[in-house]
């Protein structure tokens, strides 16, 4: 059943509508609910395929569903339609206005309506992609304040990495922070690259979501085994590799590579003179989990993130 979460009138006889598809199964009156949210940033499209695949699998075997699944693929429909990260015309990042205000501006009102609708879910999964510049392996990012509650769930989500952030680095105006603070457990997933769909990553995450639903008693059908994620926290810090010069970046490493200190990560070249301006090497031993996707770099551009750990990723 498709339902409108929030609606606002726009100029030229148009309406902004945020909609969800509710899939329900099982005979019990008190049903558990999981909410799948994506599209807060209009240039992050990985979650679109995840929403499609979850809906497809449930509709293929509706007899296995034992609860409520709310699928919200386009939290920022104007951004998706215009291929922009934020809300067009307002030049505003939607993930910086939560929890919103029902008496406030248009964006604040929409944010408040979204929070009201999602509140009370037994679990919310907020799916993001990276930007157009970087590719990320599937990962869950957790505020350390909510680690005890969220980390055990994240471990079942079939991601490669759980990155636990210090509280000082977490923005309080995000959807996840607002929901977690209000008592609705919310996981933030980031994977892939902006403006693209990486089917392998999307299917990996979808398998994990059904595993979590099974653990919650919401899915009675078969599920796949999930991988054991790496954990990045205070004892496993992340090393950042930035471009020391400007130029064109040519990658020599790929996601999941277990690097040694000094291993080649890539080159920064000068296409005009045909020279190598810099040879980029791993600053530490560890697993490469972020790599530059967009070739043009300026001095200081992020090239890679490496988790300081010797453990290689599980076989895909």
Tab-separated table of N, CA and C in Angstrom, residues 41-171:
chain	number	residue	atom	x	y	z
A	41	UNK	N	19.865	12.295	-0.002
A	41	UNK	CA	20.718	13.052	-0.916
A	41	UNK	C	20.386	12.616	-2.346
A	42	UNK	N	20.049	13.576	-3.197
A	42	UNK	CA	19.551	13.268	-4.528
A	42	UNK	C	20.559	12.631	-5.463
A	43	UNK	N	21.857	12.731	-5.149
A	43	UNK	CA	22.876	12.132	-6.012
A	43	UNK	C	23.351	10.776	-5.501
A	44	UNK	N	22.670	10.227	-4.498
A	44	UNK	CA	23.041	8.933	-3.926
A	44	UNK	C	21.948	7.932	-4.285
A	45	UNK	N	22.238	7.039	-5.230
A	45	UNK	CA	21.204	6.208	-5.834
A	45	UNK	C	21.315	4.724	-5.508
A	46	UNK	N	22.336	4.324	-4.767
A	46	UNK	CA	22.499	2.898	-4.459
A	46	UNK	C	21.255	2.332	-3.764
A	47	UNK	N	20.647	3.121	-2.889
A	47	UNK	CA	19.490	2.642	-2.144
A	47	UNK	C	18.271	2.385	-2.999
A	48	UNK	N	18.227	2.978	-4.205
A	48	UNK	CA	17.079	2.756	-5.072
A	48	UNK	C	16.962	1.277	-5.455
A	49	UNK	N	18.092	0.673	-5.766
A	49	UNK	CA	18.066	-0.745	-6.142
A	49	UNK	C	17.751	-1.620	-4.939
A	50	UNK	N	18.249	-1.246	-3.771
A	50	UNK	CA	17.949	-2.005	-2.556
A	50	UNK	C	16.447	-2.001	-2.293
A	51	UNK	N	15.818	-0.834	-2.402
A	51	UNK	CA	14.363	-0.743	-2.202
A	51	UNK	C	13.619	-1.626	-3.199
A	52	UNK	N	14.032	-1.562	-4.455
A	52	UNK	CA	13.415	-2.402	-5.481
A	52	UNK	C	13.555	-3.876	-5.139
A	53	UNK	N	14.750	-4.284	-4.753
A	53	UNK	CA	15.013	-5.700	-4.521
A	53	UNK	C	14.280	-6.217	-3.287
A	54	UNK	N	14.207	-5.404	-2.233
A	54	UNK	CA	13.445	-5.818	-1.047
A	54	UNK	C	11.984	-6.014	-1.406
A	55	UNK	N	11.407	-5.048	-2.097
A	55	UNK	CA	10.001	-5.151	-2.499
A	55	UNK	C	9.772	-6.348	-3.422
A	56	UNK	N	10.672	-6.556	-4.347
A	56	UNK	CA	10.526	-7.673	-5.290
A	56	UNK	C	10.540	-9.010	-4.566
A	57	UNK	N	11.483	-9.180	-3.646
A	57	UNK	CA	11.595	-10.465	-2.945
A	57	UNK	C	10.383	-10.725	-2.059
A	58	UNK	N	9.902	-9.690	-1.401
A	58	UNK	CA	8.728	-9.873	-0.540
A	58	UNK	C	7.503	-10.210	-1.376
A	59	UNK	N	7.327	-9.508	-2.496
A	59	UNK	CA	6.162	-9.780	-3.328
A	59	UNK	C	6.253	-11.146	-4.010
A	60	UNK	N	7.459	-11.641	-4.163
A	60	UNK	CA	7.641	-12.970	-4.738
A	60	UNK	C	7.221	-14.052	-3.750
A	61	UNK	N	7.449	-13.795	-2.441
A	61	UNK	CA	7.067	-14.753	-1.395
A	61	UNK	C	6.385	-14.023	-0.239
A	62	UNK	N	5.186	-13.498	-0.455
A	62	UNK	CA	4.503	-12.758	0.611
A	62	UNK	C	4.186	-13.620	1.817
A	63	UNK	N	4.114	-14.938	1.641
A	63	UNK	CA	3.796	-15.826	2.764
A	63	UNK	C	4.899	-15.858	3.821
A	64	UNK	N	6.107	-15.401	3.465
A	64	UNK	CA	7.214	-15.405	4.417
A	64	UNK	C	7.223	-14.157	5.313
A	65	UNK	N	6.498	-13.132	4.937
A	65	UNK	CA	6.544	-11.867	5.680
A	65	UNK	C	5.686	-11.965	6.930
A	66	UNK	N	6.279	-11.559	8.053
A	66	UNK	CA	5.604	-11.630	9.344
A	66	UNK	C	5.806	-10.313	10.087
A	67	UNK	N	5.336	-9.238	9.494
A	67	UNK	CA	5.506	-7.927	10.103
A	67	UNK	C	5.229	-6.835	9.081
A	68	UNK	N	5.764	-5.652	9.348
A	68	UNK	CA	5.539	-4.492	8.476
A	68	UNK	C	6.880	-4.001	7.942
A	69	UNK	N	6.973	-3.862	6.638
A	69	UNK	CA	8.155	-3.291	5.994
A	69	UNK	C	7.730	-2.010	5.291
A	70	UNK	N	8.254	-0.879	5.754
A	70	UNK	CA	8.007	0.412	5.110
A	70	UNK	C	9.204	0.754	4.237
A	71	UNK	N	8.967	0.970	2.945
A	71	UNK	CA	10.031	1.264	1.994
A	71	UNK	C	9.865	2.699	1.512
A	72	UNK	N	10.866	3.537	1.805
A	72	UNK	CA	10.823	4.967	1.475
A	72	UNK	C	12.008	5.296	0.566
A	73	UNK	N	11.854	5.170	-0.757
A	73	UNK	CA	13.012	5.297	-1.647
A	73	UNK	C	13.444	6.717	-1.978
A	74	UNK	N	12.596	7.711	-1.745
A	74	UNK	CA	12.915	9.069	-2.212
A	74	UNK	C	12.542	10.093	-1.147
A	75	UNK	N	13.404	10.256	-0.159
A	75	UNK	CA	13.163	11.256	0.878
A	75	UNK	C	13.377	12.676	0.351
A	76	UNK	N	14.173	12.788	-0.709
A	76	UNK	CA	14.413	14.082	-1.349
A	76	UNK	C	14.092	13.946	-2.834
A	77	UNK	N	12.804	13.825	-3.181
A	77	UNK	CA	12.444	13.576	-4.589
A	77	UNK	C	12.867	14.687	-5.535
A	78	UNK	N	12.870	15.942	-5.065
A	78	UNK	CA	13.314	17.039	-5.936
A	78	UNK	C	14.798	16.900	-6.253
A	79	UNK	N	15.583	16.487	-5.279
A	79	UNK	CA	17.011	16.279	-5.501
A	79	UNK	C	17.274	15.145	-6.467
A	80	UNK	N	16.518	14.053	-6.327
A	80	UNK	CA	16.682	12.922	-7.239
A	80	UNK	C	16.297	13.319	-8.656
A	81	UNK	N	15.184	14.036	-8.797
A	81	UNK	CA	14.730	14.441	-10.131
A	81	UNK	C	15.709	15.383	-10.814
A	82	UNK	N	16.392	16.221	-10.032
A	82	UNK	CA	17.291	17.221	-10.614
A	82	UNK	C	18.764	16.815	-10.521
A	83	UNK	N	19.035	15.627	-10.027
A	83	UNK	CA	20.399	15.084	-9.884
A	83	UNK	C	21.257	16.019	-9.039
A	84	UNK	N	20.709	16.488	-7.944
A	84	UNK	CA	21.461	17.340	-7.021
A	84	UNK	C	21.449	16.719	-5.633
A	85	UNK	N	22.521	16.951	-4.899
A	85	UNK	CA	22.654	16.360	-3.576
A	85	UNK	C	21.603	16.904	-2.603
A	86	UNK	N	21.456	18.215	-2.582
A	86	UNK	CA	20.539	18.836	-1.643
A	86	UNK	C	19.174	19.091	-2.251
A	87	UNK	N	18.389	19.894	-1.550
A	87	UNK	CA	17.074	20.272	-2.049
A	87	UNK	C	17.252	21.449	-2.997
A	88	UNK	N	16.941	21.301	-4.280
A	88	UNK	CA	17.179	22.379	-5.242
A	88	UNK	C	16.370	23.620	-4.897
A	89	UNK	N	16.902	24.762	-5.318
A	89	UNK	CA	16.328	26.097	-5.069
A	89	UNK	C	16.636	26.583	-3.661
A	90	UNK	N	16.710	25.657	-2.692
A	90	UNK	CA	17.024	26.052	-1.321
A	90	UNK	C	18.523	25.927	-1.029
A	91	UNK	N	19.247	25.178	-1.899
A	91	UNK	CA	20.673	24.922	-1.680
A	91	UNK	C	20.893	24.396	-0.268
A	92	UNK	N	20.101	23.386	0.118
A	92	UNK	CA	20.062	22.913	1.494
A	92	UNK	C	20.223	21.404	1.542
A	93	UNK	N	21.109	20.936	2.407
A	93	UNK	CA	21.281	19.512	2.651
A	93	UNK	C	20.141	19.046	3.552
A	94	UNK	N	19.295	18.169	3.059
A	94	UNK	CA	18.141	17.720	3.840
A	94	UNK	C	18.568	17.042	5.129
A	95	UNK	N	19.739	16.419	5.116
A	95	UNK	CA	20.208	15.715	6.317
A	95	UNK	C	20.848	16.655	7.333
A	96	UNK	N	20.498	17.935	7.228
A	96	UNK	CA	20.973	18.919	8.208
A	96	UNK	C	19.808	19.711	8.809
A	97	UNK	N	18.578	19.206	8.628
A	97	UNK	CA	17.415	19.944	9.144
A	97	UNK	C	16.567	19.116	10.109
A	98	UNK	N	16.977	17.890	10.386
A	98	UNK	CA	16.211	17.062	11.316
A	98	UNK	C	16.493	17.485	12.759
A	99	UNK	N	15.538	17.369	13.671
A	99	UNK	CA	14.236	16.704	13.549
A	99	UNK	C	13.147	17.555	12.913
A	100	UNK	N	13.468	18.761	12.484
A	100	UNK	CA	12.487	19.594	11.799
A	100	UNK	C	11.526	20.289	12.746
A	101	UNK	N	10.552	20.950	12.139
A	101	UNK	CA	9.568	21.725	12.910
A	101	UNK	C	8.290	21.825	12.066
A	102	UNK	N	7.201	21.288	12.562
A	102	UNK	CA	5.959	21.284	11.798
A	102	UNK	C	5.396	22.682	11.576
A	103	UNK	N	5.882	23.660	12.344
A	103	UNK	CA	5.440	25.043	12.168
A	103	UNK	C	6.483	25.891	11.454
A	104	UNK	N	7.553	25.245	10.989
A	104	UNK	CA	8.654	25.983	10.383
A	104	UNK	C	8.526	26.108	8.878
A	105	UNK	N	9.666	26.281	8.223
A	105	UNK	CA	9.713	26.407	6.764
A	105	UNK	C	9.303	25.095	6.104
A	106	UNK	N	9.246	25.112	4.771
A	106	UNK	CA	8.854	23.912	4.049
A	106	UNK	C	9.747	22.729	4.390
A	107	UNK	N	11.049	22.940	4.345
A	107	UNK	CA	11.976	21.843	4.600
A	107	UNK	C	11.880	21.359	6.052
A	108	UNK	N	11.707	22.274	6.984
A	108	UNK	CA	11.563	21.881	8.391
A	108	UNK	C	10.276	21.096	8.607
A	109	UNK	N	9.211	21.515	7.932
A	109	UNK	CA	7.940	20.807	8.047
A	109	UNK	C	8.062	19.382	7.509
A	110	UNK	N	8.677	19.254	6.324
A	110	UNK	CA	8.838	17.931	5.726
A	110	UNK	C	9.677	17.042	6.632
A	111	UNK	N	10.768	17.583	7.182
A	111	UNK	CA	11.623	16.804	8.079
A	111	UNK	C	10.844	16.326	9.293
A	112	UNK	N	10.026	17.187	9.855
A	112	UNK	CA	9.236	16.818	11.031
A	112	UNK	C	8.238	15.716	10.705
A	113	UNK	N	7.616	15.793	9.528
A	113	UNK	CA	6.660	14.766	9.117
A	113	UNK	C	7.368	13.415	8.923
A	114	UNK	N	8.571	13.457	8.372
A	114	UNK	CA	9.340	12.230	8.183
A	114	UNK	C	9.673	11.598	9.533
A	115	UNK	N	10.130	12.408	10.479
A	115	UNK	CA	10.459	11.897	11.811
A	115	UNK	C	9.229	11.277	12.466
A	116	UNK	N	8.099	11.954	12.359
A	116	UNK	CA	6.873	11.439	12.975
A	116	UNK	C	6.482	10.089	12.375
A	117	UNK	N	6.640	9.953	11.069
A	117	UNK	CA	6.258	8.706	10.417
A	117	UNK	C	7.192	7.551	10.780
A	118	UNK	N	8.484	7.828	10.854
A	118	UNK	CA	9.457	6.762	11.108
A	118	UNK	C	9.542	6.387	12.583
A	119	UNK	N	9.204	7.311	13.459
A	119	UNK	CA	9.295	7.047	14.896
A	119	UNK	C	8.419	5.860	15.274
A	120	UNK	N	8.946	5.034	16.145
A	120	UNK	CA	8.212	3.844	16.562
A	120	UNK	C	8.582	2.606	15.792
A	121	UNK	N	9.384	2.748	14.704
A	121	UNK	CA	9.876	1.565	13.997
A	121	UNK	C	10.759	0.758	14.939
A	122	UNK	N	10.701	-0.559	14.813
A	122	UNK	CA	11.606	-1.392	15.607
A	122	UNK	C	13.036	-1.274	15.100
A	123	UNK	N	13.185	-0.909	13.835
A	123	UNK	CA	14.504	-0.646	13.261
A	123	UNK	C	14.316	0.202	12.015
A	124	UNK	N	15.194	1.190	11.855
A	124	UNK	CA	15.243	2.006	10.639
A	124	UNK	C	16.636	1.865	10.032
A	125	UNK	N	16.705	1.662	8.725
A	125	UNK	CA	17.982	1.576	8.022
A	125	UNK	C	18.026	2.706	7.002
A	126	UNK	N	18.955	3.638	7.202
A	126	UNK	CA	19.113	4.825	6.371
A	126	UNK	C	20.268	4.574	5.409
A	127	UNK	N	19.953	4.384	4.116
A	127	UNK	CA	20.948	3.958	3.138
A	127	UNK	C	21.475	5.153	2.354
A	128	UNK	N	22.794	5.300	2.349
A	128	UNK	CA	23.463	6.365	1.603
A	128	UNK	C	24.477	5.748	0.641
A	129	UNK	N	24.867	6.514	-0.349
A	129	UNK	CA	26.019	6.185	-1.182
A	129	UNK	C	27.116	7.195	-0.869
A	130	UNK	N	28.277	6.979	-1.427
A	130	UNK	CA	29.315	7.990	-1.326
A	130	UNK	C	28.983	9.101	-2.322
A	131	UNK	N	29.886	10.068	-2.456
A	131	UNK	CA	29.702	11.110	-3.470
A	131	UNK	C	30.306	10.638	-4.793
A	132	UNK	N	30.356	11.512	-5.788
A	132	UNK	CA	30.880	11.106	-7.096
A	132	UNK	C	32.400	10.959	-7.090
A	133	UNK	N	33.037	11.354	-6.004
A	133	UNK	CA	34.504	11.364	-5.971
A	133	UNK	C	35.097	10.091	-5.381
A	134	UNK	N	34.358	9.403	-4.524
A	134	UNK	CA	34.898	8.270	-3.777
A	134	UNK	C	33.996	7.052	-3.890
A	135	UNK	N	34.590	5.882	-3.851
A	135	UNK	CA	33.854	4.628	-3.760
A	135	UNK	C	34.094	4.016	-2.380
A	136	UNK	N	33.012	3.551	-1.747
A	136	UNK	CA	33.099	2.962	-0.412
A	136	UNK	C	32.653	1.507	-0.455
A	137	UNK	N	33.308	0.638	0.322
A	137	UNK	CA	32.781	-0.704	0.508
A	137	UNK	C	31.548	-0.607	1.408
A	138	UNK	N	30.632	-1.573	1.360
A	138	UNK	CA	29.454	-1.531	2.224
A	138	UNK	C	29.844	-1.456	3.697
A	139	UNK	N	29.316	-0.455	4.376
A	139	UNK	CA	29.689	-0.223	5.772
A	139	UNK	C	28.535	0.401	6.538
A	140	UNK	N	28.536	0.170	7.837
A	140	UNK	CA	27.595	0.817	8.744
A	140	UNK	C	28.382	1.784	9.607
A	141	UNK	N	27.852	2.996	9.757
A	141	UNK	CA	28.500	4.000	10.602
A	141	UNK	C	27.626	4.256	11.824
A	142	UNK	N	28.244	4.160	12.991
A	142	UNK	CA	27.509	4.210	14.255
A	142	UNK	C	28.127	5.247	15.176
A	143	UNK	N	27.293	6.051	15.778
A	143	UNK	CA	27.716	6.951	16.845
A	143	UNK	C	28.071	6.109	18.069
A	144	UNK	N	29.214	6.379	18.685
A	144	UNK	CA	29.646	5.574	19.827
A	144	UNK	C	28.631	5.594	20.979
A	145	UNK	N	27.784	6.636	21.041
A	145	UNK	CA	26.762	6.691	22.079
A	145	UNK	C	25.751	5.557	21.939
A	146	UNK	N	25.565	5.059	20.705
A	146	UNK	CA	24.560	4.035	20.454
A	146	UNK	C	25.193	2.694	20.081
A	147	UNK	N	26.465	2.545	20.359
A	147	UNK	CA	27.177	1.338	19.960
A	147	UNK	C	26.586	0.077	20.585
A	148	UNK	N	26.312	0.117	21.853
A	148	UNK	CA	25.841	-1.083	22.556
A	148	UNK	C	24.554	-1.612	21.950
A	149	UNK	N	23.655	-0.719	21.562
A	149	UNK	CA	22.374	-1.134	21.003
A	149	UNK	C	22.474	-1.513	19.534
A	150	UNK	N	23.267	-0.768	18.751
A	150	UNK	CA	23.242	-0.913	17.296
A	150	UNK	C	24.271	-1.886	16.733
A	151	UNK	N	25.432	-1.999	17.370
A	151	UNK	CA	26.495	-2.830	16.801
A	151	UNK	C	26.075	-4.289	16.621
A	152	UNK	N	25.377	-4.918	17.585
A	152	UNK	CA	24.962	-6.315	17.365
A	152	UNK	C	24.038	-6.484	16.160
A	153	UNK	N	23.205	-5.494	15.877
A	153	UNK	CA	22.336	-5.562	14.701
A	153	UNK	C	23.169	-5.366	13.437
A	154	UNK	N	24.079	-4.399	13.469
A	154	UNK	CA	24.914	-4.109	12.297
A	154	UNK	C	25.749	-5.317	11.891
A	155	UNK	N	26.151	-6.123	12.853
A	155	UNK	CA	26.970	-7.298	12.551
A	155	UNK	C	26.222	-8.328	11.726
A	156	UNK	N	24.897	-8.265	11.710
A	156	UNK	CA	24.083	-9.206	10.929
A	156	UNK	C	23.724	-8.637	9.546
A	157	UNK	N	24.174	-7.424	9.238
A	157	UNK	CA	23.693	-6.724	8.047
A	157	UNK	C	24.502	-7.034	6.788
A	158	UNK	N	25.490	-7.926	6.907
A	158	UNK	CA	26.253	-8.403	5.752
A	158	UNK	C	27.122	-7.319	5.118
A	159	UNK	N	27.577	-6.358	5.917
A	159	UNK	CA	28.491	-5.331	5.418
A	159	UNK	C	29.925	-5.761	5.676
A	160	UNK	N	30.859	-5.059	5.060
A	160	UNK	CA	32.277	-5.382	5.232
A	160	UNK	C	32.899	-4.669	6.426
A	161	UNK	N	32.290	-3.560	6.836
A	161	UNK	CA	32.912	-2.729	7.862
A	161	UNK	C	31.855	-2.074	8.730
A	162	UNK	N	32.128	-2.019	10.032
A	162	UNK	CA	31.352	-1.197	10.962
A	162	UNK	C	32.307	-0.130	11.485
A	163	UNK	N	31.980	1.128	11.197
A	163	UNK	CA	32.843	2.243	11.582
A	163	UNK	C	32.149	3.005	12.704
A	164	UNK	N	32.731	2.947	13.876
A	164	UNK	CA	32.156	3.592	15.051
A	164	UNK	C	32.835	4.938	15.250
A	165	UNK	N	32.041	5.996	15.147
A	165	UNK	CA	32.554	7.353	15.218
A	165	UNK	C	32.447	7.908	16.628
A	166	UNK	N	33.406	8.764	16.975
A	166	UNK	CA	33.306	9.512	18.213
A	166	UNK	C	32.142	10.472	18.170
A	167	UNK	N	31.561	10.749	19.317
A	167	UNK	CA	30.370	11.599	19.375
A	167	UNK	C	30.632	12.992	18.819
A	168	UNK	N	31.857	13.478	18.950
A	168	UNK	CA	32.175	14.839	18.510
A	168	UNK	C	32.128	14.991	16.994
A	169	UNK	N	32.202	13.876	16.262
A	169	UNK	CA	32.195	13.939	14.792
A	169	UNK	C	30.808	13.726	14.205
A	170	UNK	N	29.814	13.494	15.034
A	170	UNK	CA	28.462	13.187	14.555
A	170	UNK	C	27.597	14.442	14.605
A	171	UNK	N	26.924	14.748	13.491
A	171	UNK	CA	26.073	15.925	13.427
A	171	UNK	C	24.696	15.608	14.013
